[in-house]
XYZ file of C-alpha atoms in Angstrom:
297
model
C 0.000 0.000 0.000
C 2.848 2.382 0.841
C 4.462 1.699 -2.518
C 1.146 2.240 -4.303
C 0.548 5.561 -2.553
C 4.107 6.646 -3.277
C 3.727 5.809 -6.974
C 0.359 7.553 -7.106
C 1.831 10.646 -5.473
C 4.678 10.674 -7.975
C 2.274 10.422 -10.920
C 0.122 13.219 -9.537
C 3.192 15.387 -9.025
C 4.359 14.734 -12.583
C 0.933 15.570 -13.971
C 0.717 18.698 -11.820
C 4.129 19.765 -13.089
C 3.359 19.086 -16.757
C -0.194 20.442 -16.872
C -0.029 23.450 -14.567
C 3.446 24.511 -13.487
C 5.452 24.324 -16.722
C 2.906 26.162 -18.915
C 2.387 28.584 -16.044
C 6.126 29.230 -15.783
C 6.271 29.963 -19.512
C 3.362 32.360 -19.119
C 5.145 34.078 -16.236
C 8.238 34.486 -18.416
C 6.188 36.153 -21.154
C 4.423 38.282 -18.554
C 7.788 39.438 -17.180
C 9.062 40.253 -20.674
C 5.904 42.202 -21.405
C 6.125 44.124 -18.131
C 9.810 44.986 -18.636
C 9.808 45.810 -22.340
C 6.319 47.215 -22.844
C 5.327 48.878 -26.109
C 8.357 51.202 -26.153
C 11.049 48.489 -26.213
C 9.410 45.406 -27.788
C 12.709 43.912 -29.030
C 15.316 45.922 -27.076
C 17.660 43.135 -25.924
C 20.285 45.445 -24.279
C 17.525 47.162 -22.287
C 16.160 43.772 -21.223
C 19.626 42.573 -20.204
C 20.220 45.671 -18.084
C 16.894 45.315 -16.295
C 17.447 41.609 -15.660
C 20.934 42.287 -14.276
C 19.590 45.010 -11.993
C 16.855 42.759 -10.640
C 19.346 39.938 -10.102
C 21.723 42.227 -8.174
C 18.842 43.314 -5.964
C 18.515 39.707 -4.756
C 22.228 39.039 -4.196
C 22.964 37.946 -0.648
C 19.290 37.699 0.272
C 18.457 33.991 0.535
C 15.128 34.623 2.241
C 14.021 36.963 -0.521
C 15.178 34.452 -3.129
C 13.219 31.664 -1.442
C 10.112 33.823 -1.200
C 10.455 34.770 -4.859
C 10.718 31.099 -5.838
C 7.618 30.237 -3.825
C 5.768 33.177 -5.346
C 6.747 32.080 -8.844
C 5.571 28.516 -8.199
C 2.279 29.732 -6.773
C 1.889 32.153 -9.655
C 2.519 29.409 -12.200
C 0.033 27.156 -10.413
C -2.554 29.941 -10.322
C -2.074 30.699 -14.005
C -2.543 27.009 -14.770
C -5.773 26.938 -12.792
C -6.918 30.036 -14.651
C -6.224 28.425 -18.026
C -8.094 25.271 -16.971
C -11.030 27.399 -15.833
C -11.102 29.158 -19.210
C -11.117 25.831 -21.074
C -14.836 25.383 -20.387
C -15.859 28.706 -21.982
C -13.545 27.951 -24.913
C -15.341 24.645 -25.556
C -18.725 26.392 -25.302
C -17.499 28.935 -27.844
C -16.407 26.157 -30.203
C -19.810 24.446 -29.887
C -21.933 27.591 -29.586
C -25.445 28.026 -30.962
C -25.727 31.803 -30.612
C -26.172 34.682 -30.121
C -28.736 34.609 -32.887
C -27.607 37.831 -34.599
C -24.124 36.360 -34.982
C -25.044 32.724 -35.523
C -27.695 33.166 -38.212
C -25.449 34.497 -41.028
C -22.750 31.956 -40.199
C -25.233 29.081 -40.178
C -26.804 30.238 -43.444
C -23.401 30.486 -45.090
C -22.420 26.978 -43.971
C -25.852 25.609 -44.878
C -25.746 27.097 -48.388
C -22.321 25.577 -48.986
C -23.508 22.200 -47.693
C -26.712 22.305 -49.756
C -24.720 23.022 -52.903
C -22.259 20.219 -52.221
C -25.089 17.809 -51.360
C -26.937 18.742 -54.546
C -23.811 18.056 -56.589
C -23.547 14.646 -54.922
C -27.208 13.739 -55.401
C -27.404 14.832 -59.036
C -24.092 13.343 -60.153
C -24.427 11.017 -63.125
C -21.910 8.994 -65.042
C -20.371 10.870 -67.941
C -20.144 9.548 -71.454
C -17.429 6.933 -71.580
C -16.874 7.114 -67.804
C -16.353 3.712 -66.220
C -18.337 2.606 -63.174
C -15.181 2.668 -61.047
C -14.339 6.230 -62.129
C -17.915 7.333 -61.447
C -17.887 5.845 -57.954
C -14.559 7.514 -57.271
C -15.950 10.865 -58.400
C -19.036 10.404 -56.210
C -16.738 9.610 -53.321
C -14.887 12.876 -53.905
C -18.188 14.787 -54.000
C -19.281 13.123 -50.746
C -15.951 13.980 -49.132
C -16.326 17.628 -50.170
C -19.814 17.752 -48.653
C -18.773 15.929 -45.476
C -15.826 18.293 -45.012
C -18.410 21.016 -44.418
C -20.559 18.868 -42.116
C -21.747 15.272 -41.875
C -25.364 16.461 -41.801
C -27.118 19.693 -42.754
C -25.556 22.429 -40.593
C -27.484 23.947 -37.702
C -24.613 25.564 -35.800
C -22.210 28.354 -36.779
C -19.083 26.290 -36.128
C -17.686 23.133 -37.691
C -17.092 21.525 -34.301
C -20.635 22.148 -33.155
C -22.026 20.619 -36.323
C -19.778 17.579 -35.989
C -21.379 16.631 -32.685
C -24.866 17.641 -33.841
C -24.412 15.398 -36.869
C -23.946 12.388 -34.598
C -27.369 12.995 -33.050
C -28.948 13.570 -36.471
C -27.393 10.543 -38.159
C -28.222 8.209 -35.267
C -31.835 9.396 -35.267
C -32.152 9.073 -39.052
C -30.657 5.586 -39.118
C -31.980 4.025 -35.915
C -34.791 6.299 -34.738
C -32.961 6.768 -31.425
C -32.881 10.042 -29.495
C -29.229 10.006 -28.499
C -29.690 12.631 -25.783
C -32.054 10.260 -23.980
C -30.167 7.071 -24.816
C -26.559 8.048 -24.127
C -26.569 7.834 -20.292
C -28.014 4.296 -20.492
C -25.766 3.298 -23.373
C -22.783 4.371 -21.281
C -23.717 1.746 -18.685
C -23.738 -1.183 -21.122
C -20.568 -0.522 -23.126
C -17.308 -2.259 -22.099
C -14.609 -0.485 -20.145
C -12.286 -0.196 -23.140
C -14.957 1.724 -25.053
C -15.401 4.121 -22.143
C -11.635 4.553 -22.031
C -11.532 5.368 -25.750
C -14.285 7.951 -25.379
C -12.548 9.341 -22.296
C -9.301 9.717 -24.225
C -11.088 11.616 -26.989
C -12.750 13.922 -24.474
C -9.426 14.471 -22.713
C -7.839 15.418 -26.042
C -10.607 17.958 -26.618
C -10.160 19.350 -23.107
C -6.396 19.610 -23.621
C -6.891 21.469 -26.897
C -9.293 23.882 -25.201
C -6.755 24.491 -22.436
C -4.111 25.284 -25.051
C -6.449 27.829 -26.629
C -7.198 29.222 -23.160
C -3.485 29.912 -22.669
C -3.657 31.875 -25.908
C -6.469 33.979 -24.449
C -4.301 34.730 -21.409
C -1.446 35.797 -23.688
C -3.799 38.099 -25.581
C -4.915 39.565 -22.268
C -1.279 40.175 -21.365
C -0.738 41.983 -24.671
C -3.817 44.142 -24.114
C -2.741 45.154 -20.605
C 0.980 45.709 -21.209
C 0.746 46.788 -24.885
C 3.641 44.419 -25.678
C 2.531 43.282 -29.132
C 4.740 40.130 -29.325
C 2.499 38.658 -26.609
C -0.441 39.085 -28.995
C 1.487 37.143 -31.624
C 2.187 34.355 -29.128
C -1.476 34.341 -28.125
C -2.734 34.176 -31.702
C -0.425 31.277 -32.561
C -1.378 29.426 -29.365
C -5.096 29.856 -30.055
C -4.608 28.635 -33.633
C -2.760 25.539 -32.407
C -5.453 24.844 -29.806
C -8.208 25.284 -32.376
C -6.529 22.927 -34.832
C -6.089 20.303 -32.118
C -9.690 20.875 -31.040
C -10.992 20.184 -34.545
C -9.041 16.934 -34.695
C -10.239 15.886 -31.224
C -13.854 16.756 -32.053
C -13.737 14.702 -35.232
C -12.375 11.738 -33.310
C -14.925 12.113 -30.508
C -17.815 12.312 -32.978
C -16.659 9.192 -34.805
C -16.184 7.257 -31.579
C -19.602 8.247 -30.211
C -21.362 7.273 -33.437
C -19.436 4.009 -33.630
C -20.475 3.247 -30.057
C -24.133 3.434 -31.065
C -23.479 1.341 -34.177
C -21.755 -1.405 -32.198
C -23.660 -1.395 -28.895
C -27.111 -0.032 -29.696
C -28.305 -3.631 -29.932
C -26.983 -4.329 -26.429
C -28.939 -1.365 -25.075
C -32.131 -2.582 -26.741
C -31.624 -6.087 -25.341
C -30.950 -4.702 -21.857
C -34.318 -2.907 -22.002
C -36.140 -5.882 -23.590
C -36.986 -3.981 -26.768
C -37.851 -6.509 -29.527
C -35.527 -6.430 -32.538
C -36.081 -7.540 -36.118
C -33.304 -9.885 -37.249
C -31.162 -8.721 -34.352
C -30.897 -5.170 -35.726
C -32.051 -1.818 -34.347
C -34.583 -0.599 -36.907
C -36.174 2.878 -36.826
C -39.311 1.278 -35.363
C -37.313 -0.378 -32.577
C -35.403 2.860 -32.037
C -38.669 4.769 -31.668
C -39.875 2.254 -29.093
C -36.569 2.529 -27.266
C -36.735 6.328 -27.281
C -40.300 6.400 -25.946
C -39.283 4.001 -23.195
C -36.310 6.130 -22.186
C -38.170 9.437 -22.308
C -40.826 8.050 -19.941
C -43.469 10.299 -21.450
C -41.514 13.507 -20.964
């Protein structure tokens, strides 16, 4: 037990160091640079060197002050890490937002018009004169890929990430007649542990990407307060990296959630004694399952 607790403590310390302290220390370094250089000396290395030397001399021969400074830096890094983690939630909500309506409506209409055009091209595609069946199928596949790159179902949200998760609900309902909002908590209880772990990994990747973007927001805030424009550049790059990682994580999470329904929807129906035709979840069975789970509400 002692060895287990020791190993657990070491893992927690490593995670605390990697997730909070190290990014927080980097943020503190940028914050110090911004405070020292400001908008008047954005790239003045000699000025920065002189200020750093002066601050170092002020601590010479003062071990107590040095120790207090180290503790303050560690606490500051930890606090910055907590702040970034707290901002991750609003970042995710922004990525998956539905409104405000005045902002969302033109974005949704733009995405919907693009999707409708791509879907129309896919639906109306016909084989050209002299085109082989294999070439035609390949061309239809390219048209489908172009449409699906916009969204997997007709867009209803202003962001790609929001539509990716909405598409899972839409596709599951269209194929199986299941209301995924009602079914997911019960489905979670019947899937194996390795499936839960896979979904958890995808959600953790999304959370990590949102935290990266949140650090970018903090860097932008630093630039706005200190007027040190390089911090804005760092913030913009960090947000872009977080957003790119967030798109990848959202795509993975959407695929895993939909695959979970495909593979274990039958198990949920069996657990609730919903009759199945040929062992498959049909729209009729899915409707019965949904009505059972909604309990009339």
